[in-house]
Short mmCIF file of C-alpha atoms in Angstrom, two decimals:
data_model
loop_
_atom_site.label_atom_id
_atom_site.label_comp_id
_atom_site.label_asym_id
_atom_site.label_seq_id
_atom_site.Cartn_x
_atom_site.Cartn_y
_atom_site.Cartn_z
CA MET T 1 79.67 -58.68 61.35
CA LYS T 2 80.27 -56.19 64.15
CA PHE T 3 79.65 -53.29 61.77
CA PHE T 4 76.41 -54.91 60.58
CA CYS T 5 75.11 -55.26 64.14
CA ILE T 6 75.87 -51.64 64.96
CA THR T 7 74.04 -50.53 61.83
CA VAL T 8 70.98 -52.59 62.72
CA LEU T 9 70.92 -51.23 66.27
CA CYS T 10 71.21 -47.63 65.04
CA GLY T 11 68.34 -48.24 62.69
CA ILE T 12 66.17 -49.59 65.48
CA PHE T 13 66.82 -46.59 67.73
CA LEU T 14 66.61 -43.88 65.04
CA TRP T 15 63.65 -45.20 63.05
CA PRO T 16 60.93 -43.47 65.13
CA ALA T 17 62.71 -40.13 64.83
CA LEU T 18 63.30 -40.37 61.09
CA SER T 19 59.87 -41.65 60.16
CA VAL T 20 57.08 -39.20 59.29
CA PHE T 21 53.73 -40.80 59.69
CA PRO T 22 50.68 -39.28 57.99
CA GLN T 23 49.06 -38.37 61.28
CA ASP T 24 52.19 -36.37 62.28
CA ALA T 25 52.54 -34.44 59.02
CA PRO T 26 51.78 -30.72 59.17
CA ASP T 27 48.16 -30.13 58.28
CA ALA T 28 47.96 -26.71 56.63
CA ALA T 29 44.18 -26.90 56.36
CA ALA T 30 43.82 -27.66 60.06
CA THR T 31 46.13 -24.78 60.96
CA ALA T 32 44.18 -22.37 58.79
CA LYS T 33 40.94 -23.61 60.32
CA ALA T 34 42.29 -23.13 63.83
CA VAL T 35 43.46 -19.61 63.00
CA ALA T 36 40.06 -18.75 61.51
CA ALA T 37 38.31 -20.14 64.59
CA ALA T 38 40.53 -18.07 66.88
CA ALA T 39 39.83 -14.94 64.83
CA ALA T 40 36.08 -15.61 64.96
CA LEU T 41 36.26 -16.08 68.73
CA ASP T 42 38.16 -12.81 69.13
CA SER T 43 35.60 -11.01 66.96
CA ALA T 44 32.75 -12.43 69.04
CA ARG T 45 34.43 -11.31 72.25
CA ARG T 46 34.89 -7.81 70.90
CA LEU T 47 31.26 -7.68 69.85
CA ASP T 48 30.22 -8.72 73.35
CA THR T 49 32.43 -5.97 74.79
CA ILE T 50 30.64 -3.36 72.67
CA ARG T 51 27.22 -4.68 73.69
CA TYR T 52 27.76 -5.37 77.36
CA GLY T 53 31.11 -3.88 78.39
CA THR T 54 31.84 -1.05 80.80
CA GLU T 55 32.97 2.33 79.54
CA THR T 56 36.57 1.42 80.41
CA GLU T 57 36.37 -1.86 78.50
CA ILE T 58 34.80 -0.20 75.48
CA ALA T 59 37.37 2.62 75.54
CA SER T 60 40.18 0.04 75.60
CA LEU T 61 38.60 -1.81 72.70
CA ILE T 62 38.31 1.39 70.66
CA GLN T 63 41.99 2.09 71.26
CA ALA T 64 42.83 -1.44 70.10
CA LEU T 65 40.71 -0.96 66.97
CA LYS T 66 42.57 2.30 66.31
CA ASN T 67 45.94 0.65 66.67
CA GLU T 68 44.96 -2.16 64.30
CA ASN T 69 43.02 0.09 61.92
CA ASP T 70 40.19 -2.41 62.29
CA LEU T 71 36.96 -1.11 60.76
CA SER T 72 34.93 -4.30 61.16
CA LEU T 73 32.89 -3.05 64.12
CA ASP T 74 31.98 0.40 62.79
CA LYS T 75 28.26 -0.36 62.52
CA GLU T 76 28.12 -1.62 66.10
CA LEU T 77 29.98 1.45 67.36
CA ILE T 78 27.51 3.72 65.55
CA THR T 79 24.64 1.91 67.26
CA VAL T 80 26.28 2.31 70.66
CA ALA T 81 26.94 6.02 70.07
CA ARG T 82 23.32 6.65 69.14
CA ASN T 83 22.09 5.08 72.36
CA THR T 84 24.40 6.44 75.04
CA ARG T 85 25.37 9.72 76.65
CA ASN T 86 28.49 8.28 78.26
CA ARG T 87 31.23 10.84 77.71
CA ASN T 88 34.10 8.35 77.51
CA ILE T 89 32.38 6.11 75.00
CA LEU T 90 31.18 8.99 72.82
CA SER T 91 34.52 10.78 72.90
CA GLY T 92 36.28 7.57 71.91
CA VAL T 93 33.89 6.76 69.07
CA PHE T 94 33.89 10.33 67.70
CA SER T 95 37.68 10.35 67.81
CA PHE T 96 37.99 6.94 66.12
CA PHE T 97 35.69 7.98 63.28
CA GLY T 98 37.02 11.52 63.05
CA ASP T 99 40.65 10.43 62.71
CA ARG T 100 39.59 8.52 59.59
CA ALA T 101 37.20 11.25 58.38
CA GLN T 102 34.59 8.48 58.44
CA ALA T 103 30.95 9.54 58.04
CA GLY T 104 28.13 7.85 59.93
CA LEU T 105 27.90 9.78 63.20
CA GLU T 106 26.68 13.12 61.89
CA ASP T 107 23.21 12.83 63.41
CA ARG T 108 24.61 11.93 66.84
CA ALA T 109 27.15 14.75 66.69
CA LEU T 110 24.51 17.32 65.76
CA LYS T 111 22.30 16.03 68.55
CA ALA T 112 25.16 16.52 71.01
CA ILE T 113 25.43 20.17 69.94
CA GLU T 114 21.68 20.80 70.03
CA GLU T 115 21.24 19.13 73.41
CA ARG T 116 24.52 20.30 74.91
CA ASP T 117 22.92 21.13 78.25
CA GLU T 118 22.29 17.41 78.68
CA GLU T 119 25.70 16.30 77.42
CA ALA T 120 29.14 16.42 79.01
CA ASN T 121 31.41 19.15 77.66
CA ASP T 122 33.85 16.47 76.49
CA THR T 123 31.12 14.95 74.35
CA VAL T 124 30.21 18.28 72.74
CA LEU T 125 33.86 19.06 72.02
CA ALA T 126 34.38 15.62 70.48
CA ALA T 127 31.24 16.05 68.37
CA VAL T 128 32.36 19.43 67.03
CA THR T 129 35.84 18.11 66.28
CA TYR T 130 34.34 15.11 64.48
CA LEU T 131 32.11 17.28 62.28
CA GLY T 132 35.12 19.40 61.41
CA ASN T 133 37.25 16.38 60.55
CA ILE T 134 34.64 15.00 58.17
CA LYS T 135 34.13 18.53 56.77
CA SER T 136 30.37 18.38 57.09
CA THR T 137 29.04 21.51 55.39
CA ASP T 138 25.55 20.77 56.74
CA ALA T 139 26.94 21.18 60.25
CA ALA T 140 28.20 24.75 59.73
CA PRO T 141 25.06 26.55 61.01
CA TYR T 142 24.93 24.32 64.10
CA ILE T 143 28.55 25.11 64.90
CA GLN T 144 28.04 28.83 64.20
CA GLU T 145 25.09 28.84 66.58
CA LEU T 146 27.27 27.24 69.25
CA LEU T 147 30.07 29.73 68.60
CA ASP T 148 27.61 32.64 68.77
CA SER T 149 26.63 31.49 72.26
CA GLU T 150 30.20 32.49 73.25
CA GLU T 151 30.55 29.55 75.60
CA ARG T 152 34.30 29.64 76.16
CA PRO T 153 34.90 25.88 76.51
CA PHE T 154 33.67 25.32 72.95
CA MET T 155 35.02 28.40 71.18
CA SER T 156 38.36 27.06 69.98
CA ALA T 157 36.92 23.75 68.74
CA CYS T 158 34.14 25.56 66.86
CA ILE T 159 36.57 27.90 65.10
CA LYS T 160 38.84 25.03 64.06
CA ALA T 161 35.90 23.00 62.78
CA LEU T 162 34.53 25.92 60.75
CA GLY T 163 37.93 26.36 59.12
CA LEU T 164 38.02 22.74 58.01
CA ILE T 165 34.41 22.82 56.84
CA GLY T 166 34.92 26.08 54.95
CA GLY T 167 37.70 24.50 52.93
CA ASN T 168 35.11 22.03 51.64
CA MET T 169 32.58 24.69 50.59
CA PRO T 170 32.04 26.33 47.19
CA ALA T 171 34.27 29.39 46.82
CA GLY T 172 31.54 32.04 46.62
CA ASP T 173 32.10 35.72 45.88
CA PRO T 174 34.94 37.31 47.86
CA GLY T 175 34.03 40.79 46.58
CA LYS T 176 32.85 42.19 49.91
CA GLN T 177 35.88 41.32 51.98
CA GLN T 178 37.10 44.92 52.19
CA ALA T 179 33.91 46.04 53.87
CA ALA T 180 34.18 43.20 56.35
CA VAL T 181 37.56 44.49 57.57
CA ALA T 182 37.28 48.24 57.13
CA ALA T 183 33.80 48.49 58.63
CA PRO T 184 33.39 45.76 61.23
CA GLU T 185 30.17 47.26 62.56
CA PRO T 186 27.06 45.67 60.98
CA VAL T 187 25.75 47.65 58.01
CA PRO T 188 22.11 48.71 58.44
CA GLN T 189 19.79 46.82 56.13
CA THR T 190 18.29 49.10 53.48
CA GLU T 191 14.58 49.35 53.00
CA SER T 192 14.76 48.12 49.41
CA LEU T 193 16.67 45.01 50.43
CA ALA T 194 14.41 44.33 53.35
CA GLY T 195 11.53 43.85 50.97
CA THR T 196 13.17 41.42 48.59
CA ASP T 197 12.57 37.72 48.53
CA PRO T 198 15.95 35.91 48.62
CA GLY T 199 14.61 33.12 46.48
CA ASN T 200 12.58 34.98 43.84
CA GLY T 201 15.36 35.33 41.28
CA GLU T 202 14.93 39.13 40.95
CA GLU T 203 17.59 41.78 41.36
CA GLY T 204 18.25 42.16 45.06
CA GLU T 205 18.54 38.41 45.59
CA GLY T 206 20.42 38.63 48.86
CA ASP T 207 24.19 38.99 48.76
CA GLU T 208 24.55 37.12 45.46
CA THR T 209 23.92 40.38 43.53
CA GLY T 210 26.36 42.43 45.56
CA GLY T 211 23.76 44.30 47.64
CA SER T 212 24.72 45.42 51.14
CA ILE T 213 23.12 43.20 53.76
CA PRO T 214 24.17 42.51 57.34
CA GLU T 215 27.16 40.19 57.43
CA HIS T 216 25.49 37.39 59.34
CA THR T 217 22.36 38.54 61.10
CA ASN T 218 20.71 36.34 63.66
CA THR T 219 17.75 35.91 61.33
CA ALA T 220 19.92 34.67 58.48
CA ARG T 221 21.74 32.28 60.77
CA GLU T 222 18.51 30.95 62.25
CA THR T 223 17.18 30.38 58.74
CA SER T 224 20.38 28.59 57.77
CA LEU T 225 20.13 26.45 60.89
CA GLN T 226 16.57 25.49 60.06
CA ASP T 227 17.63 24.57 56.53
CA ALA T 228 20.45 22.37 57.82
CA ARG T 229 18.02 20.52 60.05
CA GLY T 230 15.80 19.93 57.05
CA THR T 231 12.71 21.81 55.96
CA ALA T 232 9.25 20.78 57.03
CA SER T 233 7.45 18.19 54.93
CA GLN T 234 6.42 19.68 51.60
CA ASP T 235 3.04 19.16 49.98
CA LYS T 236 3.40 16.62 47.20
CA GLN T 237 1.87 19.08 44.73
CA GLU T 238 4.42 21.77 45.56
CA THR T 239 6.63 22.61 42.59
CA ALA T 240 10.41 22.35 42.62
CA SER T 241 10.74 26.13 42.34
CA GLN T 242 8.51 26.64 45.39
CA VAL T 243 10.64 24.24 47.39
CA ALA T 244 13.80 26.06 46.28
CA ALA T 245 12.26 29.41 47.19
CA SER T 246 11.61 28.20 50.74
CA ARG T 247 15.27 27.45 51.35
CA ARG T 248 18.20 29.80 51.80
CA PRO T 249 21.17 28.96 49.54
CA LYS T 250 23.89 27.08 51.38
CA GLU T 251 26.67 29.20 52.83
CA ASP T 252 29.88 29.35 50.81
CA ALA T 253 33.54 29.79 51.75
CA ALA T 254 33.53 33.56 51.21
CA GLU T 255 30.53 34.03 53.50
CA LEU T 256 32.08 31.84 56.17
CA ALA T 257 35.34 33.82 55.96
CA ARG T 258 33.39 37.06 56.44
CA TYR T 259 31.60 35.53 59.41
CA LEU T 260 34.94 34.62 61.01
CA ILE T 261 36.34 38.10 60.34
CA ASP T 262 33.29 39.66 61.95
CA PHE T 263 33.77 37.41 64.98
CA TYR T 264 37.45 38.42 65.15
CA ASN T 265 36.68 42.14 65.03
CA ASN T 266 33.50 42.41 67.05
CA ARG T 267 33.16 39.54 69.52
CA SER T 268 36.29 39.87 71.70
CA PRO T 269 37.34 36.24 71.30
CA GLY T 270 40.66 36.64 73.15
CA ASP T 271 44.19 36.35 71.79
CA GLU T 272 44.35 32.56 71.53
CA ASN T 273 40.99 32.33 69.79
CA ARG T 274 42.02 35.20 67.50
CA ARG T 275 44.96 33.06 66.46
CA GLU T 276 42.57 30.15 65.84
CA ILE T 277 40.43 32.39 63.63
CA ILE T 278 43.49 33.37 61.59
CA VAL T 279 44.39 29.70 61.14
CA ALA T 280 40.79 28.93 60.19
CA LEU T 281 40.81 31.65 57.53
CA GLY T 282 43.80 29.90 56.00
CA ASP T 283 41.94 26.59 56.07
CA VAL T 284 38.88 28.15 54.42
CA LYS T 285 41.21 29.35 51.64
CA SER T 286 38.91 32.15 50.53
CA PRO T 287 40.38 35.42 49.19
CA ALA T 288 37.72 37.08 51.34
CA GLY T 289 40.12 36.63 54.25
CA LEU T 290 43.06 38.42 52.59
CA PRO T 291 42.53 42.01 53.82
CA LEU T 292 42.47 41.04 57.49
CA LEU T 293 45.38 38.63 57.09
CA ARG T 294 47.48 41.24 55.25
CA GLU T 295 46.74 43.85 57.88
CA ILE T 296 47.87 41.53 60.68
CA ALA T 297 50.99 40.30 58.86
CA GLU T 298 52.20 43.81 58.03
CA ASN T 299 51.57 45.29 61.48
CA ASN T 300 54.89 45.54 63.34
CA ASP T 301 53.00 46.33 66.54
CA GLU T 302 50.97 43.13 66.39
CA ARG T 303 51.95 40.13 68.51
CA ALA T 304 54.43 37.88 66.71
CA PRO T 305 52.34 34.67 67.04
CA LEU T 306 49.41 36.36 65.30
CA ARG T 307 51.64 37.73 62.52
CA MET T 308 53.18 34.31 62.01
CA SER T 309 49.77 32.63 61.84
CA ALA T 310 48.60 35.26 59.35
CA LEU T 311 51.61 34.59 57.12
CA GLU T 312 50.95 30.85 57.22
CA ALA T 313 47.31 31.50 56.33
CA LEU T 314 48.32 33.70 53.39
CA ALA T 315 50.48 30.84 52.13
CA LYS T 316 47.58 28.40 52.42
CA ILE T 317 45.34 30.69 50.38
CA GLY T 318 48.15 31.26 47.88
CA ASP T 319 46.50 34.27 46.26
CA SER T 320 48.91 36.74 44.65
CA ASP T 321 47.17 39.60 46.47
CA GLY T 322 48.79 38.34 49.65
CA LEU T 323 52.36 38.29 48.30
CA ASP T 324 53.30 41.89 49.15
CA ALA T 325 52.57 41.29 52.83
CA VAL T 326 54.74 38.17 52.79
CA LEU T 327 57.66 39.90 51.04
CA LEU T 328 57.46 42.81 53.47
CA SER T 329 57.60 40.40 56.41
CA VAL T 330 60.71 38.70 54.99
CA GLU T 331 62.55 41.88 56.05
CA SER T 332 61.16 41.80 59.60
CA ALA T 333 63.55 42.39 62.48
CA ASP T 334 61.82 39.60 64.40
CA PRO T 335 63.61 36.38 63.36
CA ASN T 336 60.54 34.22 63.96
CA VAL T 337 58.34 36.42 61.78
CA ARG T 338 61.10 36.53 59.18
CA SER T 339 61.52 32.75 59.02
CA THR T 340 57.77 32.20 58.83
CA ALA T 341 57.54 34.69 55.97
CA VAL T 342 60.30 32.89 54.04
CA ALA T 343 58.51 29.55 54.47
CA ALA T 344 55.29 31.22 53.28
CA LEU T 345 56.92 32.11 49.94
CA GLY T 346 56.60 28.52 48.71
CA PRO T 347 53.25 28.79 46.88
CA PHE T 348 54.10 32.08 45.17
CA LYS T 349 55.93 32.79 41.91
CA GLY T 350 58.12 35.52 40.45
CA SER T 351 61.67 36.82 40.49
CA GLU T 352 61.11 38.67 43.77
CA VAL T 353 60.15 35.40 45.40
CA ASP T 354 63.17 33.59 43.93
CA ASN T 355 65.56 36.27 45.14
CA ALA T 356 64.05 36.31 48.62
CA ILE T 357 64.46 32.53 48.97
CA ILE T 358 68.08 32.60 47.78
CA GLU T 359 68.90 35.46 50.15
CA ALA T 360 67.32 33.58 53.06
CA PHE T 361 69.89 30.77 52.74
CA ARG T 362 72.45 33.31 54.03
CA ASP T 363 70.45 34.29 57.11
CA SER T 364 72.26 33.78 60.42
CA TYR T 365 69.09 32.52 62.10
CA TYR T 366 68.85 28.78 61.50
CA ARG T 367 65.06 28.74 61.24
CA THR T 368 65.22 31.15 58.33
CA ARG T 369 67.62 28.82 56.52
CA MET T 370 65.25 25.95 57.23
CA ALA T 371 62.40 28.03 55.86
CA ALA T 372 64.38 28.76 52.70
CA ALA T 373 64.82 25.02 52.14
CA GLN T 374 61.11 24.44 52.75
CA ALA T 375 60.15 27.17 50.29
CA ALA T 376 62.56 25.75 47.69
CA ARG T 377 60.98 22.35 48.22
CA ASP T 378 57.43 23.68 47.87
CA ARG T 379 58.31 25.44 44.62
CA ARG T 380 60.65 22.70 43.29
CA PHE T 381 63.10 25.54 42.87
CA VAL T 382 65.87 24.07 40.70
CA GLU T 383 68.06 27.18 40.95
CA ALA T 384 68.32 26.59 44.70
CA VAL T 385 70.00 23.16 44.32
CA PRO T 386 73.60 24.46 44.83
CA TYR T 387 72.49 26.28 48.00
CA LEU T 388 70.70 23.17 49.22
CA ARG T 389 73.82 21.11 48.62
CA TYR T 390 75.91 23.50 50.68
CA ARG T 391 73.41 23.39 53.54
CA ALA T 392 73.06 19.58 53.41
CA GLU T 393 76.83 19.12 53.54
CA ARG T 394 78.00 21.92 55.81
CA ASP T 395 75.29 23.51 57.93
CA ASP T 396 75.98 23.39 61.65
CA VAL T 397 72.35 22.65 62.53
CA PRO T 398 71.10 19.09 61.84
CA ALA T 399 67.53 20.30 61.30
CA VAL T 400 68.69 22.58 58.48
CA LYS T 401 70.50 19.65 56.87
CA ASP T 402 67.29 17.63 57.11
CA GLU T 403 65.22 20.27 55.33
CA ALA T 404 67.87 20.69 52.62
CA ILE T 405 67.92 16.93 51.97
CA LYS T 406 64.12 16.79 51.83
CA ALA T 407 64.10 19.67 49.35
CA LEU T 408 66.66 17.89 47.16
CA GLY T 409 64.47 14.80 47.26
CA THR T 410 61.43 16.77 46.16
CA ILE T 411 63.24 18.61 43.35
CA ALA T 412 64.78 15.27 42.29
CA ASN T 413 66.46 16.43 39.10
CA PRO T 414 69.67 14.57 38.07
CA GLU T 415 71.88 17.04 39.95
CA ALA T 416 69.83 16.72 43.14
CA LEU T 417 69.81 12.90 42.96
CA ASP T 418 73.58 12.82 42.46
CA ILE T 419 74.01 14.95 45.57
CA LEU T 420 71.74 12.65 47.57
CA SER T 421 73.62 9.58 46.33
CA SER T 422 76.89 11.12 47.46
CA LEU T 423 75.50 11.99 50.89
CA PHE T 424 74.14 8.46 51.31
CA SER T 425 77.27 6.65 50.11
CA GLU T 426 79.76 8.62 52.22
CA ARG T 427 80.19 6.39 55.27
CA LYS T 428 81.76 9.20 57.29
CA ASN T 429 78.50 11.14 57.24
CA ALA T 430 76.21 11.07 60.25
CA ASP T 431 73.63 8.27 60.31
CA ARG T 432 70.89 10.89 60.19
CA VAL T 433 72.20 12.32 56.91
CA ARG T 434 72.72 8.91 55.31
CA LEU T 435 69.30 7.57 56.30
CA LEU T 436 67.35 10.60 55.12
CA SER T 437 69.30 10.70 51.86
CA ALA T 438 68.59 6.99 51.34
CA GLU T 439 64.90 7.60 51.96
CA MET T 440 64.80 10.35 49.34
CA LEU T 441 66.60 8.14 46.79
CA ILE T 442 64.25 5.21 47.38
CA GLN T 443 61.19 7.43 47.10
CA ASN T 444 62.35 8.69 43.73
CA LYS T 445 64.18 5.79 42.06
CA ALA T 446 63.88 2.62 44.09
CA ASP T 447 64.83 0.36 41.19
CA ALA T 448 68.12 2.19 40.71
CA TYR T 449 69.24 2.54 44.33
CA THR T 450 67.88 -0.50 46.21
CA ALA T 451 70.85 -2.76 45.43
CA LYS T 452 73.27 -0.16 46.82
CA LEU T 453 71.10 0.25 49.91
CA ILE T 454 71.10 -3.52 50.52
CA GLU T 455 74.89 -3.46 50.24
CA GLU T 456 75.10 -0.69 52.87
CA LEU T 457 72.58 -2.54 55.04
CA ASP T 458 74.81 -5.62 55.12
CA GLU T 459 77.86 -3.45 55.82
CA ALA T 460 76.11 -1.82 58.78
CA LYS T 461 75.23 -5.24 60.19
CA ARG T 462 78.79 -6.48 59.73
CA LYS T 463 80.07 -3.49 61.72
CA ASN T 464 77.35 -3.82 64.40
CA GLN T 465 76.00 -0.34 63.58
CA THR T 466 72.57 -1.19 64.97
CA PRO T 467 70.82 2.22 64.65
CA LEU T 468 72.02 2.58 61.06
CA TYR T 469 71.07 -1.02 60.26
CA ASN T 470 67.56 -0.59 61.68
CA GLY T 471 67.19 2.69 59.81
CA PHE T 472 68.11 1.09 56.50
CA LEU T 473 65.61 -1.70 57.25
CA ARG T 474 62.89 0.89 57.74
CA VAL T 475 63.69 2.57 54.43
CA LEU T 476 63.71 -0.74 52.57
CA GLY T 477 60.44 -1.71 54.20
CA MET T 478 58.80 1.30 52.52
CA ALA T 479 60.33 0.72 49.07
CA LYS T 480 58.35 -0.36 46.04
CA THR T 481 60.55 -2.34 43.67
CA PRO T 482 60.78 -5.97 42.51
CA VAL T 483 64.45 -5.89 43.50
CA LEU T 484 63.35 -6.55 47.10
CA GLU T 485 61.84 -9.99 46.52
CA ASP T 486 65.11 -11.86 47.07
CA LEU T 487 65.84 -9.85 50.22
CA ALA T 488 62.39 -10.67 51.59
CA LYS T 489 63.03 -14.38 50.96
CA ARG T 490 66.38 -14.09 52.73
CA PHE T 491 64.80 -12.44 55.76
CA PHE T 492 62.09 -15.10 56.02
CA PHE T 493 64.71 -17.84 55.86
CA SER T 494 67.39 -16.46 58.15
CA GLY T 495 66.27 -13.18 59.70
CA GLY T 496 65.10 -12.40 63.20
CA VAL T 497 61.70 -11.08 64.25
CA VAL T 498 62.51 -7.53 63.11
CA GLU T 499 63.75 -8.67 59.69
CA LYS T 500 60.72 -10.92 59.18
CA ALA T 501 58.38 -8.04 60.04
CA TYR T 502 60.05 -5.81 57.45
CA ALA T 503 59.96 -8.69 54.96
CA MET T 504 56.18 -8.69 55.36
CA ASP T 505 56.15 -4.94 54.65
CA MET T 506 58.09 -5.63 51.46
CA VAL T 507 55.63 -8.37 50.48
CA ALA T 508 52.60 -6.13 51.10
CA ASN T 509 54.01 -2.98 49.48
CA ASN T 510 55.11 -4.84 46.35
CA ASP T 511 52.36 -7.47 46.18
CA PHE T 512 54.84 -10.36 46.17
CA ARG T 513 52.16 -13.04 45.87
CA SER T 514 54.76 -15.74 45.39
CA LEU T 515 55.56 -15.25 49.10
CA ALA T 516 51.96 -15.32 50.34
CA ASP T 517 52.24 -18.92 51.54
CA THR T 518 55.41 -18.02 53.41
CA VAL T 519 53.52 -15.24 55.17
CA ARG T 520 50.73 -17.69 56.05
CA GLU T 521 53.23 -19.79 57.96
CA TYR T 522 53.29 -17.04 60.62
CA LEU T 523 49.53 -16.84 61.15
CA ASP T 524 49.58 -19.05 64.21
CA GLU T 525 49.11 -16.99 67.38
CA LYS T 526 52.20 -18.55 68.92
CA ASN T 527 54.18 -16.20 66.66
CA GLY T 528 52.93 -13.21 68.65
CA SER T 529 53.49 -9.91 66.88
CA LEU T 530 54.42 -11.68 63.65
CA SER T 531 51.02 -13.37 63.64
CA ARG T 532 49.26 -10.00 63.74
CA LYS T 533 51.64 -8.68 61.10
CA ALA T 534 50.92 -11.68 58.86
CA HIS T 535 47.17 -11.13 59.15
CA ALA T 536 47.58 -7.43 58.27
CA THR T 537 49.87 -8.26 55.34
CA LEU T 538 47.47 -10.74 53.78
CA GLU T 539 44.54 -8.39 54.34
CA LYS T 540 46.39 -5.56 52.60
CA MET T 541 47.03 -7.88 49.64
CA GLY T 542 43.37 -8.90 49.52
CA LEU T 543 44.21 -12.50 50.38
CA SER T 544 42.64 -14.80 52.93
CA GLY T 545 44.52 -16.26 55.82
#
């Protein structure tokens, strides 16, 4: 009887706690609705900031959009940019769009260049940088006009932008590059050429037929500028050929390279801007730049930074006519020039190149050994694998070990993967070696190595090796393999904030849709950073919150 009474009393006191009434049950629909309402409110607030905010508020918003990679307000930002001259707002918008190579602001950027006397220098610089980042070929004559004005604040940005734009142009004919270097003074225009019509299709059609014309006369550049701005309205009866005849053909990469060489030789740009021109010639990637680049690279009396930039540019162009200059520089007494030359061997082929790379692994200067590993990586040089193993295991400089491991990961033949597996599995190795080796293995064969990596992850946690544990988490978060689904479930069930965040990376990278509802459980703003991560994860998967 006593036992019965106790049972009844317990039931009376515990019943409210154990009962789940319908009104107390979690309402997933209500939660989703609340989350959507909060998101809509946040979007409305951001829109109000763009419309009515101060320059500081708008700049902060742009930074937030950058951090979140949020493109939803692009149209509104374009509208703001077109209707303001505020330097902070324009610089922020140009930067946000330029970082993504996102078109849409070309007209405002060109206006900033044309009306630069009415704009802040920061705005003009941001506009030029933006046009370079989106590789707008139509902007080239505007930027050349600005560079020709020799206004020092804009010179470096103009040169960089022209390099990027030139890499997006048709190749053109590099046949006149020798004249551009050997005879930097403008060549007088001949009488016969002066009388030709550049659009009439006859022999003497400008530089397309190989005739000697001035390298970039003011008249030609003014004509090109007018063409980029758009020709005047044509009569509706005008034929297509007449329209074509009224326009100068668009500049190509070879012409732009010759223009930059002429500026280098004849316009006294200063040492730093000379270096920028050399870099730009590499970005243009036209063989027209080779003679100047070879001359600089081979000149022992030239400043080392210019020689190094020339070697890097020769590598970018990758034309075999530049190889002799690179091989000659491999023997340089200057260790910095020597290491740069070895790194520049990557795009080239041949036994001389192979031998130079192998020999560079023995160089006493650590940067040259790093360069040898980089060149072996660029060429996927299988014969270098034993040398890479030696460097990865025994080099005294951690940075050399890093480059050797990266090269092994790029070559990724069975021998290289076995070496990486050994480096990763050896628990006596430095964390840096193990983590980078694991990353290379996962990039190449995630299905084969993920289980072993999870095993080492758990071992690192058991031994409280926090940096190693976090590093393994990062590598697993990047992996693409179905093997990770169980680990993601485990992290959601028992992991901390860090583990749950990486679990969401695994879900997004592998499209684990079976875990989408689990991700949705973290949408509520009370989850802080996990809420933002959940939104981003579902968006990446193309799913609604």
